[in-house]
Amino acid sequence: MGPKEFTVFKAYVGLLKAMSDELTLRCDDSGISVLGMDSSHVAMIDSKVKSTFFEVYEAPEEGMITLNMLELSKFLDRIDKDENVKITHDAQQAKLVIATRKGGRNRRFKLPVLEPLDEEVPKPKIFFKSEGRILTQSVDSAIKDADLVSESIKIAFPS
C-alpha cells in the first residue's frame, strides 16, 4: 500500500474505531466489507473497500478477520506517511502482520486476531415514505439551465 492509500486506509480504520472496539472484517475477492453495530446498538456501520483501492490485494482464505480496532489504530499511528505498508493475515499464528518499508528500514508489527463475534448483525429493513414539493419557478429555472447544454433532460426522483 502506497502512502496515499495508507492515509485513506488509516482514516477508514479511525472511522471504524469510533463505531466499535471490535469488528469483523469480511474479506473476499471484491474487497473488505464491514457490517457492525456500536456497543450500545444504536448506530450501524455498513461499508466496503473495493479490492481495486489497493495496489495488490489477495483475499485471505479464512475470509473473516475480527480485530480490536483500537489496537489496530495504535499500530497504524506508528507508521510514517511516506512508508510503504503491506498488511497480511497469518492464519497459523492468528495474527495480522503489518510490514513497513522506508529506504533501508523495515519494521513488522503483529496484531492478534480475535475470535469471530458471535452475533450476526442483521441489516435493518427501513422504508421511508415521503412527499416533496418543488416550486415551479425552480423547475423552470433548472430547465432553462439545462437548455444551455442539452436538448433533452431527465427528471428523476430517487426513492
PDB file of C-alpha atoms in Angstrom:
ATOM      1  CA  MET A   1       0.000   0.000   0.000  1.00  0.00           C
ATOM      2  CA  GLY A   2       1.488   3.299  -1.039  1.00  0.00           C
ATOM      3  CA  PRO A   3       1.463   6.456   1.097  1.00  0.00           C
ATOM      4  CA  LYS A   4      -1.762   7.847  -0.413  1.00  0.00           C
ATOM      5  CA  GLU A   5      -3.675   4.602   0.001  1.00  0.00           C
ATOM      6  CA  PHE A   6      -2.326   4.188   3.523  1.00  0.00           C
ATOM      7  CA  THR A   7      -3.519   7.653   4.581  1.00  0.00           C
ATOM      8  CA  VAL A   8      -7.053   6.862   3.394  1.00  0.00           C
ATOM      9  CA  PHE A   9      -6.976   3.364   4.936  1.00  0.00           C
ATOM     10  CA  LYS A  10      -5.796   4.794   8.266  1.00  0.00           C
ATOM     11  CA  ALA A  11      -8.696   7.284   8.252  1.00  0.00           C
ATOM     12  CA  TYR A  12     -11.071   4.407   7.450  1.00  0.00           C
ATOM     13  CA  VAL A  13      -9.793   2.423  10.434  1.00  0.00           C
ATOM     14  CA  GLY A  14     -10.256   5.558  12.560  1.00  0.00           C
ATOM     15  CA  LEU A  15     -13.897   5.678  11.489  1.00  0.00           C
ATOM     16  CA  LEU A  16     -14.360   2.008  12.339  1.00  0.00           C
ATOM     17  CA  LYS A  17     -12.669   2.547  15.713  1.00  0.00           C
ATOM     18  CA  ALA A  18     -15.112   5.359  16.515  1.00  0.00           C
ATOM     19  CA  MET A  19     -18.021   2.985  15.873  1.00  0.00           C
ATOM     20  CA  SER A  20     -16.905  -0.111  17.756  1.00  0.00           C
ATOM     21  CA  ASP A  21     -13.964  -1.563  19.675  1.00  0.00           C
ATOM     22  CA  GLU A  22     -14.126  -4.920  17.891  1.00  0.00           C
ATOM     23  CA  LEU A  23     -15.314  -5.540  14.348  1.00  0.00           C
ATOM     24  CA  THR A  24     -15.260  -8.433  11.922  1.00  0.00           C
ATOM     25  CA  LEU A  25     -13.802  -7.660   8.502  1.00  0.00           C
ATOM     26  CA  ARG A  26     -15.207  -9.813   5.713  1.00  0.00           C
ATOM     27  CA  CYS A  27     -12.534 -10.263   3.071  1.00  0.00           C
ATOM     28  CA  ASP A  28     -13.273 -11.708  -0.356  1.00  0.00           C
ATOM     29  CA  ASP A  29     -12.098 -11.171  -3.921  1.00  0.00           C
ATOM     30  CA  SER A  30     -14.179  -7.990  -4.258  1.00  0.00           C
ATOM     31  CA  GLY A  31     -12.617  -6.299  -1.212  1.00  0.00           C
ATOM     32  CA  ILE A  32     -13.080  -5.759   2.508  1.00  0.00           C
ATOM     33  CA  SER A  33     -16.532  -5.167   3.957  1.00  0.00           C
ATOM     34  CA  VAL A  34     -17.696  -4.372   7.468  1.00  0.00           C
ATOM     35  CA  LEU A  35     -21.184  -4.685   8.907  1.00  0.00           C
ATOM     36  CA  GLY A  36     -21.285  -3.888  12.602  1.00  0.00           C
ATOM     37  CA  MET A  37     -23.036  -2.125  15.433  1.00  0.00           C
ATOM     38  CA  ASP A  38     -21.701   0.116  18.146  1.00  0.00           C
ATOM     39  CA  SER A  39     -21.656  -1.330  21.669  1.00  0.00           C
ATOM     40  CA  SER A  40     -24.971   0.309  22.604  1.00  0.00           C
ATOM     41  CA  HIS A  41     -26.645  -0.998  19.419  1.00  0.00           C
ATOM     42  CA  VAL A  42     -27.717   2.498  18.387  1.00  0.00           C
ATOM     43  CA  ALA A  43     -25.567   3.069  15.300  1.00  0.00           C
ATOM     44  CA  MET A  44     -24.684   0.709  12.461  1.00  0.00           C
ATOM     45  CA  ILE A  45     -21.817   0.791  10.001  1.00  0.00           C
ATOM     46  CA  ASP A  46     -22.058  -0.920   6.626  1.00  0.00           C
ATOM     47  CA  SER A  47     -19.015  -0.179   4.499  1.00  0.00           C
ATOM     48  CA  LYS A  48     -16.849  -1.667   1.780  1.00  0.00           C
ATOM     49  CA  VAL A  49     -13.352  -1.003   0.470  1.00  0.00           C
ATOM     50  CA  LYS A  50     -13.019  -2.379  -3.047  1.00  0.00           C
ATOM     51  CA  SER A  51     -10.024  -4.536  -3.893  1.00  0.00           C
ATOM     52  CA  THR A  52      -9.052  -2.077  -6.647  1.00  0.00           C
ATOM     53  CA  PHE A  53      -8.263   0.506  -3.936  1.00  0.00           C
ATOM     54  CA  PHE A  54      -5.117  -1.431  -3.022  1.00  0.00           C
ATOM     55  CA  GLU A  55      -2.015  -1.753  -5.194  1.00  0.00           C
ATOM     56  CA  VAL A  56      -2.049  -5.510  -4.531  1.00  0.00           C
ATOM     57  CA  TYR A  57      -4.940  -7.339  -2.883  1.00  0.00           C
ATOM     58  CA  GLU A  58      -5.313 -11.032  -2.140  1.00  0.00           C
ATOM     59  CA  ALA A  59      -8.241 -12.172  -0.013  1.00  0.00           C
ATOM     60  CA  PRO A  60      -7.250 -14.422   2.883  1.00  0.00           C
ATOM     61  CA  GLU A  61      -8.529 -17.993   2.794  1.00  0.00           C
ATOM     62  CA  GLU A  62     -10.361 -17.618   6.100  1.00  0.00           C
ATOM     63  CA  GLY A  63     -12.489 -14.739   4.808  1.00  0.00           C
ATOM     64  CA  MET A  64     -13.445 -13.242   8.173  1.00  0.00           C
ATOM     65  CA  ILE A  65     -11.000 -11.474  10.471  1.00  0.00           C
ATOM     66  CA  THR A  66     -12.092 -10.000  13.819  1.00  0.00           C
ATOM     67  CA  LEU A  67      -9.844  -7.257  15.165  1.00  0.00           C
ATOM     68  CA  ASN A  68      -9.618  -4.868  18.074  1.00  0.00           C
ATOM     69  CA  MET A  69      -9.895  -1.601  16.147  1.00  0.00           C
ATOM     70  CA  LEU A  70      -8.295   0.468  18.931  1.00  0.00           C
ATOM     71  CA  GLU A  71      -5.181  -1.722  18.874  1.00  0.00           C
ATOM     72  CA  LEU A  72      -5.050  -1.699  15.062  1.00  0.00           C
ATOM     73  CA  SER A  73      -5.291   2.086  15.105  1.00  0.00           C
ATOM     74  CA  LYS A  74      -2.382   2.297  17.585  1.00  0.00           C
ATOM     75  CA  PHE A  75      -0.200   0.239  15.246  1.00  0.00           C
ATOM     76  CA  LEU A  76      -1.181   2.321  12.217  1.00  0.00           C
ATOM     77  CA  ASP A  77      -0.403   5.540  14.126  1.00  0.00           C
ATOM     78  CA  ARG A  78       3.228   4.376  14.450  1.00  0.00           C
ATOM     79  CA  ILE A  79       3.648   4.272  10.667  1.00  0.00           C
ATOM     80  CA  ASP A  80       5.064   7.321   8.884  1.00  0.00           C
ATOM     81  CA  LYS A  81       3.125   8.782   5.971  1.00  0.00           C
ATOM     82  CA  ASP A  82       5.902   8.073   3.464  1.00  0.00           C
ATOM     83  CA  GLU A  83       6.389   4.401   4.369  1.00  0.00           C
ATOM     84  CA  ASN A  84       5.208   1.585   2.124  1.00  0.00           C
ATOM     85  CA  VAL A  85       2.860  -0.730   4.004  1.00  0.00           C
ATOM     86  CA  LYS A  86       1.953  -4.381   3.478  1.00  0.00           C
ATOM     87  CA  ILE A  87      -0.777  -5.965   5.610  1.00  0.00           C
ATOM     88  CA  THR A  88      -1.165  -9.747   5.626  1.00  0.00           C
ATOM     89  CA  HIS A  89      -3.100 -12.298   7.665  1.00  0.00           C
ATOM     90  CA  ASP A  90      -1.123 -15.135   9.236  1.00  0.00           C
ATOM     91  CA  ALA A  91      -3.835 -17.731   9.893  1.00  0.00           C
ATOM     92  CA  GLN A  92      -1.465 -20.200  11.594  1.00  0.00           C
ATOM     93  CA  GLN A  93      -0.410 -17.695  14.250  1.00  0.00           C
ATOM     94  CA  ALA A  94      -3.800 -15.912  14.261  1.00  0.00           C
ATOM     95  CA  LYS A  95      -2.088 -12.577  13.690  1.00  0.00           C
ATOM     96  CA  LEU A  96      -2.457  -9.610  11.390  1.00  0.00           C
ATOM     97  CA  VAL A  97       1.053  -8.729  10.195  1.00  0.00           C
ATOM     98  CA  ILE A  98       1.796  -5.113   9.283  1.00  0.00           C
ATOM     99  CA  ALA A  99       5.136  -4.750   7.487  1.00  0.00           C
ATOM    100  CA  THR A 100       6.561  -1.327   6.637  1.00  0.00           C
ATOM    101  CA  ARG A 101       9.440  -0.257   4.436  1.00  0.00           C
ATOM    102  CA  LYS A 102      11.124   3.123   4.071  1.00  0.00           C
ATOM    103  CA  GLY A 103      14.519   3.281   2.447  1.00  0.00           C
ATOM    104  CA  GLY A 104      16.637   0.634   4.190  1.00  0.00           C
ATOM    105  CA  ARG A 105      14.439   0.435   7.292  1.00  0.00           C
ATOM    106  CA  ASN A 106      11.981  -2.437   7.636  1.00  0.00           C
ATOM    107  CA  ARG A 107       9.552  -2.930  10.535  1.00  0.00           C
ATOM    108  CA  ARG A 108       6.971  -5.607  11.395  1.00  0.00           C
ATOM    109  CA  PHE A 109       4.071  -5.347  13.789  1.00  0.00           C
ATOM    110  CA  LYS A 110       1.892  -8.303  14.744  1.00  0.00           C
ATOM    111  CA  LEU A 111      -1.638  -7.788  15.993  1.00  0.00           C
ATOM    112  CA  PRO A 112      -3.591 -10.726  17.433  1.00  0.00           C
ATOM    113  CA  VAL A 113      -6.743 -11.728  15.586  1.00  0.00           C
ATOM    114  CA  LEU A 114      -9.746 -12.211  17.871  1.00  0.00           C
ATOM    115  CA  GLU A 115     -12.332 -14.961  17.865  1.00  0.00           C
ATOM    116  CA  PRO A 116     -15.178 -14.133  15.473  1.00  0.00           C
ATOM    117  CA  LEU A 117     -18.050 -12.228  17.017  1.00  0.00           C
ATOM    118  CA  ASP A 118     -20.976 -14.480  17.874  1.00  0.00           C
ATOM    119  CA  GLU A 119     -23.742 -12.244  16.680  1.00  0.00           C
ATOM    120  CA  GLU A 120     -24.573 -11.714  13.036  1.00  0.00           C
ATOM    121  CA  VAL A 121     -25.692  -8.142  12.511  1.00  0.00           C
ATOM    122  CA  PRO A 122     -28.981  -8.103  10.602  1.00  0.00           C
ATOM    123  CA  LYS A 123     -29.493  -5.374   8.046  1.00  0.00           C
ATOM    124  CA  PRO A 124     -32.412  -3.203   9.081  1.00  0.00           C
ATOM    125  CA  LYS A 125     -35.499  -3.103   6.933  1.00  0.00           C
ATOM    126  CA  ILE A 126     -36.314   0.582   6.866  1.00  0.00           C
ATOM    127  CA  PHE A 127     -38.801   2.042   4.445  1.00  0.00           C
ATOM    128  CA  PHE A 128     -39.176   5.758   4.026  1.00  0.00           C
ATOM    129  CA  LYS A 129     -42.440   7.205   2.872  1.00  0.00           C
ATOM    130  CA  SER A 130     -42.048  10.796   1.865  1.00  0.00           C
ATOM    131  CA  GLU A 131     -43.592  13.582  -0.074  1.00  0.00           C
ATOM    132  CA  GLY A 132     -41.982  16.623  -1.528  1.00  0.00           C
ATOM    133  CA  ARG A 133     -42.904  19.904  -3.067  1.00  0.00           C
ATOM    134  CA  ILE A 134     -40.963  21.991  -5.501  1.00  0.00           C
ATOM    135  CA  LEU A 135     -41.717  25.448  -6.767  1.00  0.00           C
ATOM    136  CA  THR A 136     -42.500  25.698 -10.460  1.00  0.00           C
ATOM    137  CA  GLN A 137     -40.050  28.595 -10.633  1.00  0.00           C
ATOM    138  CA  SER A 138     -37.256  26.233  -9.567  1.00  0.00           C
ATOM    139  CA  VAL A 139     -38.215  23.661 -12.206  1.00  0.00           C
ATOM    140  CA  ASP A 140     -38.460  26.364 -14.865  1.00  0.00           C
ATOM    141  CA  SER A 141     -35.033  27.715 -13.893  1.00  0.00           C
ATOM    142  CA  ALA A 142     -33.486  24.218 -13.954  1.00  0.00           C
ATOM    143  CA  ILE A 143     -34.943  23.556 -17.422  1.00  0.00           C
ATOM    144  CA  LYS A 144     -33.520  26.832 -18.728  1.00  0.00           C
ATOM    145  CA  ASP A 145     -30.107  25.961 -17.237  1.00  0.00           C
ATOM    146  CA  ALA A 146     -30.178  22.510 -18.840  1.00  0.00           C
ATOM    147  CA  ASP A 147     -31.231  24.020 -22.165  1.00  0.00           C
ATOM    148  CA  LEU A 148     -27.799  25.666 -22.363  1.00  0.00           C
ATOM    149  CA  VAL A 149     -26.016  22.314 -22.596  1.00  0.00           C
ATOM    150  CA  SER A 150     -28.568  19.764 -23.779  1.00  0.00           C
ATOM    151  CA  GLU A 151     -31.612  19.247 -25.952  1.00  0.00           C
ATOM    152  CA  SER A 152     -33.280  16.850 -23.543  1.00  0.00           C
ATOM    153  CA  ILE A 153     -33.470  16.486 -19.790  1.00  0.00           C
ATOM    154  CA  LYS A 154     -34.403  13.721 -17.422  1.00  0.00           C
ATOM    155  CA  ILE A 155     -36.064  14.451 -14.115  1.00  0.00           C
ATOM    156  CA  ALA A 156     -35.804  11.647 -11.579  1.00  0.00           C
ATOM    157  CA  PHE A 157     -36.931  11.372  -8.001  1.00  0.00           C
ATOM    158  CA  PRO A 158     -34.847   8.629  -6.391  1.00  0.00           C
ATOM    159  CA  SER A 159     -36.525   6.715  -3.609  1.00  0.00           C
TER     160      SER A 159
END
